[in-house]
mmCIF file of C-alpha atoms in Angstrom:
data_model
loop_
_atom_site.group_PDB
_atom_site.id
_atom_site.type_symbol
_atom_site.label_atom_id
_atom_site.label_comp_id
_atom_site.label_asym_id
_atom_site.label_seq_id
_atom_site.Cartn_x
_atom_site.Cartn_y
_atom_site.Cartn_z
ATOM 1 C CA MET A 27 17.768 3.946 12.456
ATOM 2 C CA SER A 28 20.378 5.999 13.284
ATOM 3 C CA ILE A 29 19.048 9.864 14.357
ATOM 4 C CA SER A 30 20.761 12.462 14.580
ATOM 5 C CA GLY A 31 19.496 14.757 17.995
ATOM 6 C CA ASP A 32 18.654 17.632 15.965
ATOM 7 C CA LEU A 33 15.591 15.485 14.273
ATOM 8 C CA LYS A 34 15.293 14.381 17.330
ATOM 9 C CA ARG A 35 13.784 17.125 18.299
ATOM 10 C CA GLU A 36 12.134 17.787 15.032
ATOM 11 C CA LEU A 37 11.030 14.224 14.660
ATOM 12 C CA PRO A 38 7.565 15.697 16.946
ATOM 13 C CA ILE A 39 7.109 18.573 14.906
ATOM 14 C CA LEU A 40 7.310 16.661 12.063
ATOM 15 C CA MET A 41 4.499 14.315 13.764
ATOM 16 C CA THR A 42 2.023 16.990 14.511
ATOM 17 C CA LEU A 43 1.689 18.344 11.307
ATOM 18 C CA MET A 44 1.891 15.581 9.037
ATOM 19 C CA CYS A 45 -1.283 14.686 11.466
ATOM 20 C CA LEU A 46 -2.470 17.908 11.095
ATOM 21 C CA ILE A 47 -1.353 19.149 7.084
ATOM 22 C CA VAL A 48 -4.015 17.101 4.572
ATOM 23 C CA PRO A 49 -2.265 15.105 2.687
ATOM 24 C CA ALA A 50 -2.970 14.832 -1.037
ATOM 25 C CA LEU A 51 -5.962 12.952 -1.473
ATOM 26 C CA GLN A 52 -6.636 10.411 -4.142
ATOM 27 C CA PHE A 53 -8.083 11.047 -7.481
ATOM 28 C CA CYS A 54 -11.458 12.046 -7.146
ATOM 29 C CA ALA A 55 -12.807 12.226 -10.337
ATOM 30 C CA PRO A 56 -15.085 9.727 -12.045
ATOM 31 C CA GLU A 57 -14.095 6.857 -12.986
ATOM 32 C CA SER A 58 -16.499 5.308 -16.556
ATOM 33 C CA CYS A 59 -17.510 2.432 -18.319
ATOM 34 C CA TYR A 60 -15.023 0.999 -20.795
ATOM 35 C CA GLU A 61 -16.850 -2.391 -20.787
ATOM 36 C CA GLU A 62 -19.428 -3.983 -22.706
ATOM 37 C CA THR A 63 -23.043 -4.050 -21.319
ATOM 38 C CA VAL A 64 -25.338 -6.022 -23.783
ATOM 39 C CA SER A 65 -25.924 -9.519 -23.592
ATOM 40 C CA GLN A 66 -25.433 -11.541 -26.983
ATOM 41 C CA VAL A 67 -25.991 -14.508 -28.847
ATOM 42 C CA LYS A 68 -23.032 -16.076 -29.343
ATOM 43 C CA ALA A 69 -24.423 -17.593 -32.873
ATOM 44 C CA GLY A 70 -21.507 -20.829 -34.973
ATOM 45 C CA PHE A 71 -22.373 -22.133 -38.325
ATOM 46 C CA TYR A 72 -21.965 -25.097 -38.903
ATOM 47 C CA GLN A 73 -21.772 -27.760 -41.533
ATOM 48 C CA THR A 74 -24.415 -30.089 -41.391
ATOM 49 C CA GLY A 75 -22.850 -34.187 -41.117
ATOM 50 C CA THR A 76 -18.809 -32.911 -40.649
ATOM 51 C CA GLY A 77 -19.780 -30.302 -37.603
ATOM 52 C CA ASN A 78 -17.193 -28.653 -39.251
ATOM 53 C CA ILE A 79 -17.198 -24.800 -39.375
ATOM 54 C CA VAL A 80 -19.030 -22.766 -42.336
ATOM 55 C CA THR A 81 -18.990 -19.331 -43.967
ATOM 56 C CA ALA A 82 -22.331 -18.096 -45.012
ATOM 57 C CA ASP A 83 -22.550 -16.393 -47.717
ATOM 58 C CA THR A 84 -24.592 -13.609 -47.677
ATOM 59 C CA VAL A 85 -26.754 -12.445 -43.904
ATOM 60 C CA SER A 86 -29.621 -11.206 -42.130
ATOM 61 C CA LEU A 87 -30.904 -11.111 -39.557
ATOM 62 C CA TYR A 88 -33.648 -8.946 -38.095
ATOM 63 C CA GLY A 89 -36.622 -9.329 -35.891
ATOM 64 C CA LEU A 90 -39.891 -10.580 -36.093
ATOM 65 C CA GLU A 91 -41.872 -7.138 -37.102
ATOM 66 C CA MET A 92 -38.305 -5.149 -36.505
ATOM 67 C CA VAL A 93 -37.386 -5.424 -40.147
ATOM 68 C CA SER A 94 -36.884 -1.933 -40.787
ATOM 69 C CA THR A 95 -33.632 -2.005 -38.441
ATOM 70 C CA PRO A 96 -31.593 -5.729 -38.709
ATOM 71 C CA VAL A 97 -28.403 -6.424 -36.744
ATOM 72 C CA TYR A 98 -27.459 -7.916 -39.596
ATOM 73 C CA ASN A 99 -27.930 -6.682 -43.281
ATOM 74 C CA LYS A 100 -26.552 -8.178 -45.981
ATOM 75 C CA SER A 101 -23.108 -9.540 -44.521
ATOM 76 C CA ALA A 102 -20.582 -11.762 -46.913
ATOM 77 C CA ASP A 103 -19.162 -14.491 -45.023
ATOM 78 C CA LEU A 104 -19.650 -14.799 -41.987
ATOM 79 C CA THR A 105 -18.494 -18.487 -39.981
ATOM 80 C CA GLY A 106 -20.708 -16.816 -36.906
ATOM 81 C CA ILE A 107 -23.225 -14.141 -35.970
ATOM 82 C CA SER A 108 -23.994 -12.634 -32.281
ATOM 83 C CA PHE A 109 -27.645 -11.328 -31.443
ATOM 84 C CA PRO A 110 -29.852 -9.784 -27.850
ATOM 85 C CA LEU A 111 -32.688 -11.094 -26.893
ATOM 86 C CA ASP A 112 -36.032 -9.116 -25.377
ATOM 87 C CA PRO A 113 -35.536 -8.586 -21.912
ATOM 88 C CA SER A 114 -39.061 -7.651 -21.405
ATOM 89 C CA THR A 115 -41.029 -11.481 -23.006
ATOM 90 C CA GLU A 116 -39.910 -14.457 -21.725
ATOM 91 C CA SER A 117 -39.119 -15.946 -25.953
ATOM 92 C CA CYS A 118 -38.828 -13.286 -28.302
ATOM 93 C CA THR A 119 -38.230 -14.628 -32.999
ATOM 94 C CA TYR A 120 -35.760 -13.885 -35.642
ATOM 95 C CA VAL A 121 -35.361 -13.594 -38.626
ATOM 96 C CA PHE A 122 -32.462 -15.541 -40.791
ATOM 97 C CA ILE A 123 -31.613 -14.698 -44.035
ATOM 98 C CA ILE A 124 -28.747 -17.242 -44.912
ATOM 99 C CA ASN A 125 -27.539 -17.140 -48.623
ATOM 100 C CA GLY A 126 -31.092 -16.218 -49.583
ATOM 101 C CA ILE A 127 -33.010 -18.724 -47.444
ATOM 102 C CA THR A 128 -35.470 -17.811 -44.628
ATOM 103 C CA ASP A 129 -35.640 -19.301 -41.521
ATOM 104 C CA THR A 130 -37.323 -18.011 -38.216
ATOM 105 C CA VAL A 131 -36.419 -19.241 -35.071
ATOM 106 C CA THR A 132 -38.354 -18.381 -31.433
ATOM 107 C CA PHE A 133 -36.065 -18.347 -28.318
ATOM 108 C CA ARG A 134 -37.426 -19.222 -24.743
ATOM 109 C CA TYR A 135 -35.142 -17.952 -22.192
ATOM 110 C CA SER A 136 -35.023 -16.156 -18.618
ATOM 111 C CA SER A 137 -34.222 -12.823 -17.346
ATOM 112 C CA PHE A 138 -32.092 -11.741 -14.530
ATOM 113 C CA PRO A 139 -30.025 -8.681 -14.089
ATOM 114 C CA HIS A 140 -26.294 -8.368 -13.871
ATOM 115 C CA LEU A 141 -23.955 -5.434 -12.388
ATOM 116 C CA ILE A 142 -21.028 -5.053 -14.022
ATOM 117 C CA SER A 143 -19.634 -2.720 -11.820
ATOM 118 C CA LYS A 144 -20.661 0.278 -10.063
ATOM 119 C CA GLU A 145 -19.167 2.507 -12.659
ATOM 120 C CA CYS A 146 -20.934 0.758 -16.346
ATOM 121 C CA GLY A 147 -24.210 -1.090 -13.953
ATOM 122 C CA TYR A 148 -26.194 -3.557 -14.261
ATOM 123 C CA SER A 149 -26.305 -6.249 -17.107
ATOM 124 C CA MET A 150 -29.593 -8.028 -18.699
ATOM 125 C CA PHE A 151 -28.694 -12.106 -18.636
ATOM 126 C CA HIS A 152 -30.352 -14.668 -19.672
ATOM 127 C CA THR A 153 -30.541 -18.060 -20.199
ATOM 128 C CA LEU A 154 -32.068 -20.246 -22.708
ATOM 129 C CA ASP A 155 -34.284 -22.679 -21.978
ATOM 130 C CA SER A 156 -35.132 -23.991 -25.554
ATOM 131 C CA TYR A 157 -36.428 -23.252 -29.304
ATOM 132 C CA ASN A 158 -38.142 -23.160 -32.523
ATOM 133 C CA SER A 159 -37.144 -22.869 -35.880
ATOM 134 C CA THR A 160 -37.938 -22.971 -39.253
ATOM 135 C CA ARG A 161 -35.801 -26.077 -41.171
ATOM 136 C CA ASN A 162 -36.149 -24.186 -44.965
ATOM 137 C CA LEU A 163 -32.630 -23.733 -44.727
ATOM 138 C CA ILE A 164 -31.497 -24.174 -40.827
ATOM 139 C CA ASP A 165 -31.004 -28.282 -40.305
ATOM 140 C CA THR A 166 -31.091 -28.196 -36.339
ATOM 141 C CA ILE A 167 -29.247 -25.439 -33.497
ATOM 142 C CA ILE A 168 -27.608 -27.293 -30.915
ATOM 143 C CA ILE A 169 -27.587 -25.505 -27.828
ATOM 144 C CA ARG A 170 -24.739 -25.675 -25.930
ATOM 145 C CA ASN A 171 -23.924 -22.726 -23.270
ATOM 146 C CA ARG A 172 -27.687 -21.705 -21.332
ATOM 147 C CA ASN A 173 -26.301 -18.737 -19.798
ATOM 148 C CA ILE A 174 -26.776 -15.512 -22.751
ATOM 149 C CA THR A 175 -24.362 -12.929 -21.002
ATOM 150 C CA ILE A 176 -21.123 -10.667 -21.649
ATOM 151 C CA PRO A 177 -17.683 -12.546 -22.271
ATOM 152 C CA TYR A 178 -17.675 -13.948 -26.615
ATOM 153 C CA GLU A 179 -18.365 -17.940 -25.975
ATOM 154 C CA GLU A 180 -19.976 -19.827 -28.146
ATOM 155 C CA ASN A 181 -24.023 -20.717 -26.604
ATOM 156 C CA ILE A 182 -25.583 -21.957 -30.710
ATOM 157 C CA ARG A 183 -24.813 -24.039 -33.335
ATOM 158 C CA ILE A 184 -26.066 -23.795 -36.448
ATOM 159 C CA PHE A 185 -26.040 -26.242 -39.219
ATOM 160 C CA PHE A 186 -27.314 -25.853 -42.095
ATOM 161 C CA MET B 23 31.609 -31.650 38.574
ATOM 162 C CA LYS B 24 28.436 -29.467 39.254
ATOM 163 C CA ARG B 25 30.142 -26.689 41.428
ATOM 164 C CA ILE B 26 32.469 -26.319 38.469
ATOM 165 C CA SER B 27 29.375 -25.476 35.984
ATOM 166 C CA GLY B 28 27.963 -23.441 38.433
ATOM 167 C CA TYR B 29 30.549 -20.422 38.317
ATOM 168 C CA SER B 30 31.021 -20.883 35.233
ATOM 169 C CA PHE B 31 27.447 -20.105 34.252
ATOM 170 C CA LYS B 32 27.415 -17.339 36.525
ATOM 171 C CA VAL B 33 30.845 -15.785 35.493
ATOM 172 C CA ALA B 34 28.941 -16.467 31.534
ATOM 173 C CA LEU B 35 26.191 -14.062 33.163
ATOM 174 C CA CYS B 36 28.173 -11.539 34.524
ATOM 175 C CA LEU B 37 30.077 -10.982 32.099
ATOM 176 C CA TRP B 38 27.235 -10.696 29.646
ATOM 177 C CA LEU B 39 26.302 -8.011 32.622
ATOM 178 C CA LEU B 40 29.236 -6.094 31.883
ATOM 179 C CA SER B 41 29.293 -6.393 27.981
ATOM 180 C CA LEU B 42 25.405 -4.202 28.235
ATOM 181 C CA ALA B 43 27.249 -2.041 30.457
ATOM 182 C CA ALA B 44 30.181 -1.835 27.691
ATOM 183 C CA ALA B 45 27.705 -0.793 25.294
ATOM 184 C CA GLY B 46 24.722 0.903 26.825
ATOM 185 C CA GLN B 47 21.661 1.171 27.327
ATOM 186 C CA ASP B 48 18.575 3.624 27.708
ATOM 187 C CA THR B 49 16.000 3.300 30.105
ATOM 188 C CA ILE B 50 12.245 4.540 28.963
ATOM 189 C CA ASP B 51 9.578 4.192 30.404
ATOM 190 C CA VAL B 52 6.887 3.878 28.236
ATOM 191 C CA PRO B 53 2.960 4.748 29.574
ATOM 192 C CA LEU B 54 0.529 1.944 28.082
ATOM 193 C CA ARG B 55 -3.101 3.129 26.956
ATOM 194 C CA LEU B 56 -6.830 2.740 26.320
ATOM 195 C CA GLY B 57 -8.991 4.392 25.344
ATOM 196 C CA ALA B 58 -11.492 5.874 22.144
ATOM 197 C CA GLY B 59 -12.202 7.985 19.549
ATOM 198 C CA ALA B 60 -13.890 8.620 15.684
ATOM 199 C CA ALA B 61 -13.122 8.857 12.617
ATOM 200 C CA LEU B 62 -13.835 11.964 9.898
ATOM 201 C CA TYR B 63 -14.440 11.055 7.025
ATOM 202 C CA SER B 64 -18.680 10.100 7.610
ATOM 203 C CA PRO B 65 -19.582 13.079 9.125
ATOM 204 C CA VAL B 66 -17.276 15.227 6.563
ATOM 205 C CA ALA B 67 -18.730 13.610 3.771
ATOM 206 C CA ALA B 68 -22.268 13.966 4.370
ATOM 207 C CA VAL B 69 -21.849 17.714 5.334
ATOM 208 C CA ALA B 70 -20.252 17.917 2.188
ATOM 209 C CA GLY B 71 -22.683 15.813 0.006
ATOM 210 C CA LEU B 72 -20.809 12.457 -0.599
ATOM 211 C CA TYR B 73 -21.213 9.113 0.296
ATOM 212 C CA PRO B 74 -21.172 7.049 2.104
ATOM 213 C CA ARG B 75 -22.634 8.947 5.330
ATOM 214 C CA GLY B 76 -22.575 7.093 9.029
ATOM 215 C CA ALA B 77 -20.600 7.466 11.865
ATOM 216 C CA GLU B 78 -17.668 4.964 12.900
ATOM 217 C CA ILE B 79 -16.602 5.085 16.253
ATOM 218 C CA ASN B 80 -12.917 3.404 17.795
ATOM 219 C CA GLY B 81 -10.819 1.300 20.604
ATOM 220 C CA PHE B 82 -8.285 0.645 21.468
ATOM 221 C CA TYR B 83 -6.898 -0.904 24.122
ATOM 222 C CA ASP B 84 -2.020 -0.619 24.307
ATOM 223 C CA PHE B 85 -1.082 -4.300 25.170
ATOM 224 C CA ASN B 86 2.819 -3.207 25.248
ATOM 225 C CA GLU B 87 4.639 -1.107 23.737
ATOM 226 C CA ARG B 88 3.879 -2.265 20.267
ATOM 227 C CA ILE B 89 1.870 -3.214 19.407
ATOM 228 C CA THR B 90 -2.648 -1.838 20.130
ATOM 229 C CA LEU B 91 -4.935 -4.088 20.004
ATOM 230 C CA ALA B 92 -8.119 -2.135 18.504
ATOM 231 C CA ALA B 93 -12.174 -2.894 17.588
ATOM 232 C CA ASP B 94 -14.208 0.026 15.065
ATOM 233 C CA GLY B 95 -17.503 -0.312 14.509
ATOM 234 C CA GLY B 96 -19.739 2.275 12.577
ATOM 235 C CA PHE B 97 -22.823 2.087 10.544
ATOM 236 C CA SER B 98 -23.449 3.788 7.062
ATOM 237 C CA SER B 99 -25.276 4.640 4.180
ATOM 238 C CA PHE B 100 -24.785 5.163 0.640
ATOM 239 C CA ILE B 101 -27.277 6.072 -2.513
ATOM 240 C CA HIS B 102 -25.707 6.311 -5.539
ATOM 241 C CA GLU B 103 -27.199 7.028 -8.760
ATOM 242 C CA ASN B 104 -25.603 7.085 -12.380
ATOM 243 C CA TYR B 105 -27.521 7.455 -15.545
ATOM 244 C CA ASN B 106 -28.803 3.924 -15.881
ATOM 245 C CA TYR B 107 -29.302 2.582 -12.129
ATOM 246 C CA ARG B 108 -29.912 4.255 -8.487
ATOM 247 C CA TYR B 109 -29.089 2.115 -6.019
ATOM 248 C CA GLU B 110 -29.151 2.218 -2.007
ATOM 249 C CA ASN B 111 -27.854 0.390 0.504
ATOM 250 C CA ASP B 112 -27.653 1.054 4.633
ATOM 251 C CA GLY B 113 -26.213 -1.018 6.940
ATOM 252 C CA PHE B 114 -23.032 -1.370 10.074
ATOM 253 C CA TYR B 115 -19.538 -2.547 10.168
ATOM 254 C CA LEU B 116 -17.082 -4.268 12.778
ATOM 255 C CA ARG B 117 -13.426 -4.648 12.294
ATOM 256 C CA MET B 118 -11.058 -5.795 14.773
ATOM 257 C CA GLY B 119 -7.756 -6.845 14.667
ATOM 258 C CA ALA B 120 -4.115 -4.670 16.193
ATOM 259 C CA ASP B 121 -1.609 -2.174 14.992
ATOM 260 C CA TYR B 122 1.340 -2.965 14.763
ATOM 261 C CA ASN B 123 4.362 0.690 15.794
ATOM 262 C CA LEU B 124 7.162 0.900 13.341
ATOM 263 C CA LEU B 125 9.071 3.218 15.510
ATOM 264 C CA ASN B 126 11.162 2.112 18.328
ATOM 265 C CA PRO B 127 9.881 3.074 21.544
ATOM 266 C CA LEU B 128 12.590 5.667 22.273
ATOM 267 C CA LEU B 129 11.140 7.667 19.527
ATOM 268 C CA ALA B 130 8.209 6.351 19.950
ATOM 269 C CA ARG B 131 7.648 7.127 24.157
ATOM 270 C CA GLY B 132 4.171 6.028 23.679
ATOM 271 C CA ARG B 133 2.947 9.252 22.626
ATOM 272 C CA TYR B 134 3.694 8.731 18.049
ATOM 273 C CA TYR B 135 3.417 6.085 16.096
ATOM 274 C CA ALA B 136 3.800 5.414 12.917
ATOM 275 C CA GLY B 137 3.080 1.524 11.100
ATOM 276 C CA ILE B 138 0.518 -0.554 10.236
ATOM 277 C CA SER B 139 -2.717 -2.043 10.911
ATOM 278 C CA LEU B 140 -4.200 -5.558 10.638
ATOM 279 C CA ARG B 141 -7.897 -5.724 10.788
ATOM 280 C CA TYR B 142 -10.424 -8.832 10.249
ATOM 281 C CA GLY B 143 -14.416 -7.145 9.126
ATOM 282 C CA LEU B 144 -17.493 -8.111 9.021
ATOM 283 C CA SER B 145 -20.441 -6.260 7.442
ATOM 284 C CA LEU B 146 -23.722 -6.816 7.397
ATOM 285 C CA PHE B 147 -26.449 -4.794 5.016
ATOM 286 C CA SER B 148 -29.370 -4.237 3.111
ATOM 287 C CA GLN B 149 -29.363 -3.577 -0.308
ATOM 288 C CA LYS B 150 -31.859 -2.224 -2.689
ATOM 289 C CA VAL B 151 -31.638 -1.946 -6.652
ATOM 290 C CA PRO B 152 -35.103 1.145 -6.808
ATOM 291 C CA SER B 153 -34.685 1.292 -10.871
ATOM 292 C CA ILE B 154 -32.536 -0.053 -13.765
ATOM 293 C CA GLU B 155 -32.139 0.744 -17.144
ATOM 294 C CA TYR B 156 -31.233 -1.413 -19.721
ATOM 295 C CA GLU B 157 -31.085 -0.608 -23.619
ATOM 296 C CA ASN B 158 -30.580 -3.119 -26.268
ATOM 297 C CA TYR B 159 -31.514 -3.548 -29.755
ATOM 298 C CA TRP B 160 -35.377 -4.258 -28.792
ATOM 299 C CA GLY B 161 -35.598 -0.668 -27.292
ATOM 300 C CA ASP B 162 -35.568 0.153 -23.592
ATOM 301 C CA TYR B 163 -36.328 -1.587 -20.464
ATOM 302 C CA LEU B 164 -36.927 -0.891 -16.880
ATOM 303 C CA THR B 165 -36.845 -3.408 -13.662
ATOM 304 C CA SER B 166 -35.582 -2.642 -10.126
ATOM 305 C CA GLY B 167 -33.438 -5.304 -7.971
ATOM 306 C CA GLU B 168 -35.742 -6.478 -4.479
ATOM 307 C CA SER B 169 -34.767 -5.212 -0.446
ATOM 308 C CA SER B 170 -32.018 -8.104 0.790
ATOM 309 C CA PHE B 171 -29.466 -9.109 4.022
ATOM 310 C CA HIS B 172 -25.867 -9.382 3.023
ATOM 311 C CA ALA B 173 -23.948 -10.130 5.619
ATOM 312 C CA ALA B 174 -20.224 -9.639 3.844
ATOM 313 C CA HIS B 175 -16.425 -10.502 5.590
ATOM 314 C CA PHE B 176 -12.923 -9.018 4.169
ATOM 315 C CA LEU B 177 -9.188 -7.698 5.271
ATOM 316 C CA GLU B 178 -7.596 -4.609 6.209
ATOM 317 C CA ALA B 179 -4.163 -3.339 6.369
ATOM 318 C CA SER B 180 -3.714 0.274 6.704
ATOM 319 C CA PRO B 181 -0.597 2.089 7.191
ATOM 320 C CA GLY B 182 -0.661 5.591 9.309
ATOM 321 C CA ILE B 183 0.685 7.973 11.598
ATOM 322 C CA ARG B 184 -0.620 9.313 15.009
ATOM 323 C CA ALA B 185 0.580 11.367 16.767
ATOM 324 C CA GLU B 186 -0.216 13.287 20.453
ATOM 325 C CA ILE B 187 -1.746 17.134 19.902
ATOM 326 C CA PHE B 188 -1.563 17.993 23.358
ATOM 327 C CA ASN B 189 -2.515 15.772 26.656
ATOM 328 C CA ASN B 190 -3.916 12.372 26.014
ATOM 329 C CA PHE B 191 -5.824 13.827 22.653
ATOM 330 C CA PHE B 192 -4.371 12.275 19.767
ATOM 331 C CA ILE B 193 -4.572 13.011 15.525
ATOM 332 C CA GLY B 194 -3.659 10.739 12.502
ATOM 333 C CA TRP B 195 -4.641 9.655 9.062
ATOM 334 C CA SER B 196 -4.157 5.739 7.960
ATOM 335 C CA VAL B 197 -5.187 4.379 3.797
ATOM 336 C CA ASN B 198 -6.224 1.751 3.898
ATOM 337 C CA VAL B 199 -6.148 -1.722 1.888
ATOM 338 C CA ARG B 200 -9.039 -4.299 1.724
ATOM 339 C CA LEU B 201 -9.225 -7.431 0.567
ATOM 340 C CA LEU B 202 -12.968 -8.103 0.029
ATOM 341 C CA VAL B 203 -13.207 -12.470 1.828
ATOM 342 C CA PHE B 204 -16.572 -12.706 0.860
ATOM 343 C CA SER B 205 -19.184 -10.717 -0.506
ATOM 344 C CA GLY B 206 -22.795 -12.046 0.627
ATOM 345 C CA THR B 207 -24.089 -11.412 -2.509
ATOM 346 C CA GLY B 208 -23.877 -13.862 -5.049
ATOM 347 C CA LYS B 209 -21.617 -13.621 -8.277
ATOM 348 C CA HIS B 210 -25.145 -11.011 -10.143
ATOM 349 C CA LEU B 211 -26.467 -8.758 -8.449
ATOM 350 C CA ARG B 212 -23.103 -7.570 -6.353
ATOM 351 C CA ALA B 213 -23.377 -4.689 -4.278
ATOM 352 C CA VAL B 214 -22.647 -1.384 -4.824
ATOM 353 C CA ASP B 215 -21.235 -0.721 -1.918
ATOM 354 C CA ILE B 216 -20.170 -2.483 1.396
ATOM 355 C CA PRO B 217 -19.997 -0.761 4.118
ATOM 356 C CA GLY B 218 -17.068 -1.068 6.106
ATOM 357 C CA PHE B 219 -14.880 -1.729 2.992
ATOM 358 C CA GLY B 220 -15.938 0.300 0.012
ATOM 359 C CA ASN B 221 -17.006 -0.585 -3.626
ATOM 360 C CA GLY B 222 -18.280 -3.955 -3.340
ATOM 361 C CA SER B 223 -18.292 -4.975 -7.276
ATOM 362 C CA LYS B 224 -14.502 -5.447 -6.672
ATOM 363 C CA PRO B 225 -12.316 -7.500 -5.219
ATOM 364 C CA PHE B 226 -9.662 -4.958 -3.675
ATOM 365 C CA SER B 227 -11.221 -1.243 -1.936
ATOM 366 C CA SER B 228 -8.957 1.524 -1.151
ATOM 367 C CA GLY B 229 -9.608 4.983 0.397
ATOM 368 C CA PHE B 230 -8.238 6.146 4.021
ATOM 369 C CA ASN B 231 -9.159 8.380 6.255
ATOM 370 C CA TYR B 232 -8.795 10.846 10.054
ATOM 371 C CA TYR B 233 -8.872 9.864 13.120
ATOM 372 C CA LEU B 234 -9.472 11.659 16.912
ATOM 373 C CA SER B 235 -9.433 10.215 20.360
ATOM 374 C CA VAL B 236 -8.352 10.005 23.133
ATOM 375 C CA ARG B 237 -5.783 7.189 24.667
ATOM 376 C CA ILE B 238 -5.694 7.619 28.785
ATOM 377 C CA PRO B 239 -2.557 6.290 30.522
ATOM 378 C CA TYR B 240 -3.605 3.055 32.486
ATOM 379 C CA ARG B 241 -0.584 1.997 33.539
ATOM 380 C CA THR B 242 3.943 2.184 32.097
ATOM 381 C CA LYS B 243 6.929 0.447 31.285
ATOM 382 C CA ARG B 244 9.509 0.431 31.686
ATOM 383 C CA VAL B 245 11.640 -0.397 28.340
ATOM 384 C CA ILE B 246 15.267 -1.030 27.733
ATOM 385 C CA TYR B 247 16.916 0.255 24.940
ATOM 386 C CA ILE B 248 20.206 -1.084 23.782
ATOM 387 C CA LYS B 249 22.618 0.631 22.061
ATOM 388 C CA PRO B 250 25.197 -1.437 20.054
ATOM 389 C CA VAL B 251 28.753 0.698 20.731
ATOM 390 C CA ARG B 252 30.744 0.392 17.947
ATOM 391 C CA GLU B 253 34.521 -0.958 18.683
ATOM 392 C CA THR B 254 36.895 1.164 16.072
ATOM 393 C CA GLU B 255 39.631 2.258 16.734
ATOM 394 C CA GLY B 256 40.446 6.255 18.005
ATOM 395 C CA GLU B 257 37.063 6.305 17.076
ATOM 396 C CA GLU B 258 34.303 7.789 19.748
ATOM 397 C CA THR B 259 31.531 7.108 21.382
ATOM 398 C CA ASN B 260 28.646 10.268 20.965
ATOM 399 C CA PRO B 261 26.700 8.691 23.789
ATOM 400 C CA ASP B 262 23.277 10.621 21.284
ATOM 401 C CA ARG B 263 24.290 8.712 18.880
ATOM 402 C CA GLN B 264 22.285 5.085 18.106
ATOM 403 C CA THR B 265 23.717 2.770 15.721
ATOM 404 C CA SER B 266 20.733 0.415 16.954
ATOM 405 C CA GLY B 267 18.508 -1.478 19.212
ATOM 406 C CA ILE B 268 15.954 -3.061 20.282
ATOM 407 C CA GLY B 269 13.409 -1.960 22.737
ATOM 408 C CA ARG B 270 12.679 -5.010 25.654
#
């Protein structure tokens, strides 16, 4: 390290000044939340017998006694759907209308809080235990992943 | 044969010493210090109404002219309120490690420091989430997280500078980069803040701090600084100019 005589004399002054002068502060603006915060059950549609992915012509979905606020309202050409569970109870019931045929499915689960990040706060995750379903169109439901979280990984397969 | 090898060794030693003399060397007495100080960020944050609030004290011991052994200890209190939750924690932390002065002893002279610090940190804290608000298709849901006690481990690297302002009184600042090794909270109710570390919801944390310290010399070490001379024909050697040096 080559130091001239002048710089050697100035170095103590420079270092003292650097210690006394307030350094450039990091940005203090609060960060925003850009992540998804609502957990949902991810359900895929499959054909009974072949196990192939199937496309439903029309899908309507709403919570029991919540027909005025559907999650899906006659949505067309869907191979899968996603819907949230009620964190205030240990079970909730959905009404599925697939290709005009109505089925009612009750899910049972446990719920717990999960920190997304400091900026986003907490979400409610679930562990899916079991289900009950009518069998007007739906043949069976297979639980593939009991952990109901935010990443879009398939949780259940609905066969009809 | 024994006599010849002994004679050869003495000749080689003399030649080496002569080469040192020809290269030029400085001898400097560097004071080795020990002392204590305090970090300023937490008390200033308390006055400014920011979190985390607390206090931190530091202890130092110069191992040699380059390396300082150091330990930091403190406590902090943290409250964070968002539109959908409130988080609180209190705890203590301890960081231990060493500072390495990148300035050569001829420049530093035991008074100036520009280098990097490495620390291992341990944090013991309790946290609770008095309110969590969650909204989805089914409506608004209110819940809370119970108080729990945890121990976290982390590593820290801190480049910084320090200078003696007046007799044995030092001021300095550093930029801190920390890596969370183990949070102790599990993967769901992670800590929003970890005392001594920072944002516990992320694996890395960064920040800066100011320090005041008193460092008393406990002994003096003689350091030999060797100045290699560039042997170019016709070039005069400037005794004030060092091209490189090794402090021993």
